Amino acid sequence: AAYGKSIRYRIDDGGVVWDGFSEITKQTLEAAARRRSTPWEIIQGDKEHSASNNALIEALESSANQFVPTRFSYEEFKNLHGDLIFGGQQPKRALDAIKERLSDDGYFLRTGIQVKKNGAKGNGFMVQRIDSVEPEQIIV
């Protein structure tokens, strides 16, 4: 069965007063227990992770070309967008985590490919804007 929202309450004058809904979920409590931290630390970490993902998505979308695949080595992309563009994760893992969201936005991402630039080979990825314009239907 699905779990509902968690409620937030406070104790006031010896009674319990409803104070809205809480951001803390069952998964938050389980993660806090596994990591031996507080639920607040887990929620803050999720918000930071989401912010770094958004920055990575914006960088990829601005770098993509609609007509030809754009290839980058992981190092080249770090040099262009800063060392923290992958959010402190391994580049392939960070890119794989946002692949589905990019696909929903109309971008194709392929990771773990060999990239050759200026005679140097390295691990990297390819990103391309997919033409998502659908032809208009003509009634005959």
PDB file of C-alpha atoms in Angstrom:
ATOM      1  CA  ALA A   1       0.000   0.000   0.000  1.00  0.00           C
ATOM      2  CA  ALA A   2       1.152   3.528  -0.716  1.00  0.00           C
ATOM      3  CA  TYR A   3       2.161   5.801   2.119  1.00  0.00           C
ATOM      4  CA  GLY A   4       0.493   9.169   2.598  1.00  0.00           C
ATOM      5  CA  LYS A   5       2.062  12.469   3.518  1.00  0.00           C
ATOM      6  CA  SER A   6       3.713  12.870   6.900  1.00  0.00           C
ATOM      7  CA  ILE A   7       2.085  15.365   9.215  1.00  0.00           C
ATOM      8  CA  ARG A   8       3.823  18.031  11.223  1.00  0.00           C
ATOM      9  CA  TYR A   9       2.581  18.895  14.673  1.00  0.00           C
ATOM     10  CA  ARG A  10       3.737  20.766  17.733  1.00  0.00           C
ATOM     11  CA  ILE A  11       2.926  20.463  21.392  1.00  0.00           C
ATOM     12  CA  ASP A  12       1.240  23.596  22.696  1.00  0.00           C
ATOM     13  CA  ASP A  13      -0.259  24.082  26.192  1.00  0.00           C
ATOM     14  CA  GLY A  14      -0.190  20.365  26.891  1.00  0.00           C
ATOM     15  CA  GLY A  15      -1.998  19.464  23.675  1.00  0.00           C
ATOM     16  CA  VAL A  16      -1.075  18.498  20.141  1.00  0.00           C
ATOM     17  CA  VAL A  17      -1.617  21.166  17.471  1.00  0.00           C
ATOM     18  CA  TRP A  18      -1.616  20.260  13.774  1.00  0.00           C
ATOM     19  CA  ASP A  19       0.998  22.330  11.906  1.00  0.00           C
ATOM     20  CA  GLY A  20       0.676  21.150   8.284  1.00  0.00           C
ATOM     21  CA  PHE A  21       2.508  18.534   6.284  1.00  0.00           C
ATOM     22  CA  SER A  22       6.163  17.593   6.685  1.00  0.00           C
ATOM     23  CA  GLU A  23       8.850  17.120   4.033  1.00  0.00           C
ATOM     24  CA  ILE A  24      10.069  14.084   5.954  1.00  0.00           C
ATOM     25  CA  THR A  25       9.042  10.810   4.313  1.00  0.00           C
ATOM     26  CA  LYS A  26       9.566   7.171   5.161  1.00  0.00           C
ATOM     27  CA  GLN A  27      12.499   7.118   2.707  1.00  0.00           C
ATOM     28  CA  THR A  28      14.038  10.157   4.431  1.00  0.00           C
ATOM     29  CA  LEU A  29      13.903   8.422   7.812  1.00  0.00           C
ATOM     30  CA  GLU A  30      15.364   5.205   6.383  1.00  0.00           C
ATOM     31  CA  ALA A  31      18.209   7.104   4.692  1.00  0.00           C
ATOM     32  CA  ALA A  32      18.918   9.018   7.902  1.00  0.00           C
ATOM     33  CA  ALA A  33      19.119   5.766   9.864  1.00  0.00           C
ATOM     34  CA  ARG A  34      21.466   4.188   7.286  1.00  0.00           C
ATOM     35  CA  ARG A  35      23.766   7.216   7.205  1.00  0.00           C
ATOM     36  CA  ARG A  36      23.508   7.907  10.939  1.00  0.00           C
ATOM     37  CA  SER A  37      22.429  11.481  10.343  1.00  0.00           C
ATOM     38  CA  THR A  38      19.318  13.573  10.878  1.00  0.00           C
ATOM     39  CA  PRO A  39      16.357  13.787   8.481  1.00  0.00           C
ATOM     40  CA  TRP A  40      17.123  17.500   8.015  1.00  0.00           C
ATOM     41  CA  GLU A  41      20.639  16.659   6.749  1.00  0.00           C
ATOM     42  CA  ILE A  42      19.148  14.185   4.247  1.00  0.00           C
ATOM     43  CA  ILE A  43      16.646  16.773   2.956  1.00  0.00           C
ATOM     44  CA  GLN A  44      19.390  19.415   2.606  1.00  0.00           C
ATOM     45  CA  GLY A  45      21.587  16.938   0.718  1.00  0.00           C
ATOM     46  CA  ASP A  46      18.720  16.173  -1.672  1.00  0.00           C
ATOM     47  CA  LYS A  47      18.216  19.897  -2.332  1.00  0.00           C
ATOM     48  CA  GLU A  48      21.939  20.405  -3.041  1.00  0.00           C
ATOM     49  CA  HIS A  49      21.946  17.348  -5.325  1.00  0.00           C
ATOM     50  CA  SER A  50      18.930  18.719  -7.206  1.00  0.00           C
ATOM     51  CA  ALA A  51      20.647  22.119  -7.653  1.00  0.00           C
ATOM     52  CA  SER A  52      23.807  20.516  -9.068  1.00  0.00           C
ATOM     53  CA  ASN A  53      21.683  18.378 -11.425  1.00  0.00           C
ATOM     54  CA  ASN A  54      19.892  21.495 -12.685  1.00  0.00           C
ATOM     55  CA  ALA A  55      23.221  23.216 -13.383  1.00  0.00           C
ATOM     56  CA  LEU A  56      24.467  20.144 -15.268  1.00  0.00           C
ATOM     57  CA  ILE A  57      21.269  19.938 -17.333  1.00  0.00           C
ATOM     58  CA  GLU A  58      21.476  23.630 -18.263  1.00  0.00           C
ATOM     59  CA  ALA A  59      25.119  23.237 -19.304  1.00  0.00           C
ATOM     60  CA  LEU A  60      24.332  20.191 -21.450  1.00  0.00           C
ATOM     61  CA  GLU A  61      21.313  21.788 -23.106  1.00  0.00           C
ATOM     62  CA  SER A  62      23.268  24.937 -23.956  1.00  0.00           C
ATOM     63  CA  SER A  63      26.117  22.839 -25.412  1.00  0.00           C
ATOM     64  CA  ALA A  64      23.967  20.575 -27.593  1.00  0.00           C
ATOM     65  CA  ASN A  65      23.604  21.023 -31.344  1.00  0.00           C
ATOM     66  CA  GLN A  66      20.436  20.013 -33.179  1.00  0.00           C
ATOM     67  CA  PHE A  67      22.067  18.823 -36.377  1.00  0.00           C
ATOM     68  CA  VAL A  68      25.214  16.970 -35.299  1.00  0.00           C
ATOM     69  CA  PRO A  69      26.161  15.176 -32.086  1.00  0.00           C
ATOM     70  CA  THR A  70      28.429  17.227 -29.840  1.00  0.00           C
ATOM     71  CA  ARG A  71      31.179  15.182 -28.190  1.00  0.00           C
ATOM     72  CA  PHE A  72      33.005  16.165 -25.023  1.00  0.00           C
ATOM     73  CA  SER A  73      35.586  14.442 -22.904  1.00  0.00           C
ATOM     74  CA  TYR A  74      34.742  14.581 -19.216  1.00  0.00           C
ATOM     75  CA  GLU A  75      37.837  16.723 -18.584  1.00  0.00           C
ATOM     76  CA  GLU A  76      36.995  19.150 -21.385  1.00  0.00           C
ATOM     77  CA  PHE A  77      33.466  19.618 -20.017  1.00  0.00           C
ATOM     78  CA  LYS A  78      34.871  20.233 -16.517  1.00  0.00           C
ATOM     79  CA  ASN A  79      37.261  22.850 -17.916  1.00  0.00           C
ATOM     80  CA  LEU A  80      34.409  24.626 -19.707  1.00  0.00           C
ATOM     81  CA  HIS A  81      31.858  24.584 -16.881  1.00  0.00           C
ATOM     82  CA  GLY A  82      33.886  24.274 -13.682  1.00  0.00           C
ATOM     83  CA  ASP A  83      35.198  21.416 -11.586  1.00  0.00           C
ATOM     84  CA  LEU A  84      31.928  21.018  -9.669  1.00  0.00           C
ATOM     85  CA  ILE A  85      29.674  20.653 -12.722  1.00  0.00           C
ATOM     86  CA  PHE A  86      29.216  16.936 -12.010  1.00  0.00           C
ATOM     87  CA  GLY A  87      28.257  17.637  -8.390  1.00  0.00           C
ATOM     88  CA  GLY A  88      31.241  15.829  -6.897  1.00  0.00           C
ATOM     89  CA  GLN A  89      30.179  12.542  -8.503  1.00  0.00           C
ATOM     90  CA  GLN A  90      31.912  10.471 -11.131  1.00  0.00           C
ATOM     91  CA  PRO A  91      31.049  12.127 -14.462  1.00  0.00           C
ATOM     92  CA  LYS A  92      29.440   9.047 -16.048  1.00  0.00           C
ATOM     93  CA  ARG A  93      27.336   8.373 -12.968  1.00  0.00           C
ATOM     94  CA  ALA A  94      26.164  12.009 -12.791  1.00  0.00           C
ATOM     95  CA  LEU A  95      25.239  12.011 -16.482  1.00  0.00           C
ATOM     96  CA  ASP A  96      23.450   8.661 -16.299  1.00  0.00           C
ATOM     97  CA  ALA A  97      21.353  10.002 -13.404  1.00  0.00           C
ATOM     98  CA  ILE A  98      19.925  12.810 -15.567  1.00  0.00           C
ATOM     99  CA  LYS A  99      19.683  10.921 -18.864  1.00  0.00           C
ATOM    100  CA  GLU A 100      15.936  10.306 -18.553  1.00  0.00           C
ATOM    101  CA  ARG A 101      15.194  13.938 -17.696  1.00  0.00           C
ATOM    102  CA  LEU A 102      17.214  15.108 -20.708  1.00  0.00           C
ATOM    103  CA  SER A 103      15.316  12.672 -22.902  1.00  0.00           C
ATOM    104  CA  ASP A 104      12.031  14.166 -21.690  1.00  0.00           C
ATOM    105  CA  ASP A 105      13.372  17.620 -22.657  1.00  0.00           C
ATOM    106  CA  GLY A 106      14.185  16.413 -26.184  1.00  0.00           C
ATOM    107  CA  TYR A 107      17.911  15.663 -25.889  1.00  0.00           C
ATOM    108  CA  PHE A 108      19.847  12.476 -26.616  1.00  0.00           C
ATOM    109  CA  LEU A 109      22.754  11.671 -24.284  1.00  0.00           C
ATOM    110  CA  ARG A 110      25.196   8.794 -24.671  1.00  0.00           C
ATOM    111  CA  THR A 111      27.870   8.259 -22.025  1.00  0.00           C
ATOM    112  CA  GLY A 112      30.991   6.123 -21.810  1.00  0.00           C
ATOM    113  CA  ILE A 113      32.296   6.735 -25.317  1.00  0.00           C
ATOM    114  CA  GLN A 114      35.840   7.369 -26.533  1.00  0.00           C
ATOM    115  CA  VAL A 115      36.329  10.990 -27.550  1.00  0.00           C
ATOM    116  CA  LYS A 116      39.212  12.092 -29.731  1.00  0.00           C
ATOM    117  CA  LYS A 117      40.103  15.800 -29.841  1.00  0.00           C
ATOM    118  CA  ASN A 118      43.359  17.418 -30.887  1.00  0.00           C
ATOM    119  CA  GLY A 119      45.008  14.014 -31.110  1.00  0.00           C
ATOM    120  CA  ALA A 120      44.191  13.113 -27.508  1.00  0.00           C
ATOM    121  CA  LYS A 121      41.824  10.289 -26.595  1.00  0.00           C
ATOM    122  CA  GLY A 122      39.717  10.181 -23.490  1.00  0.00           C
ATOM    123  CA  ASN A 123      36.464   8.991 -21.985  1.00  0.00           C
ATOM    124  CA  GLY A 124      33.510  11.206 -22.602  1.00  0.00           C
ATOM    125  CA  PHE A 125      29.960  11.588 -23.815  1.00  0.00           C
ATOM    126  CA  MET A 126      27.847  12.766 -26.713  1.00  0.00           C
ATOM    127  CA  VAL A 127      24.800  15.056 -26.529  1.00  0.00           C
ATOM    128  CA  GLN A 128      22.426  16.118 -29.287  1.00  0.00           C
ATOM    129  CA  ARG A 129      19.177  18.052 -29.506  1.00  0.00           C
ATOM    130  CA  ILE A 130      16.556  15.856 -31.120  1.00  0.00           C
ATOM    131  CA  ASP A 131      14.224  17.602 -33.555  1.00  0.00           C
ATOM    132  CA  SER A 132      10.938  17.223 -31.736  1.00  0.00           C
ATOM    133  CA  VAL A 133       8.836  19.251 -34.150  1.00  0.00           C
ATOM    134  CA  GLU A 134       6.032  17.030 -35.335  1.00  0.00           C
ATOM    135  CA  PRO A 135       4.674  17.614 -38.822  1.00  0.00           C
ATOM    136  CA  GLU A 136       1.210  19.074 -38.960  1.00  0.00           C
ATOM    137  CA  GLN A 137      -1.496  16.680 -40.003  1.00  0.00           C
ATOM    138  CA  ILE A 138      -3.215  17.531 -43.232  1.00  0.00           C
ATOM    139  CA  ILE A 139      -6.852  16.566 -43.558  1.00  0.00           C
ATOM    140  CA  VAL A 140      -7.549  15.154 -47.009  1.00  0.00           C
TER     141      VAL A 140
END
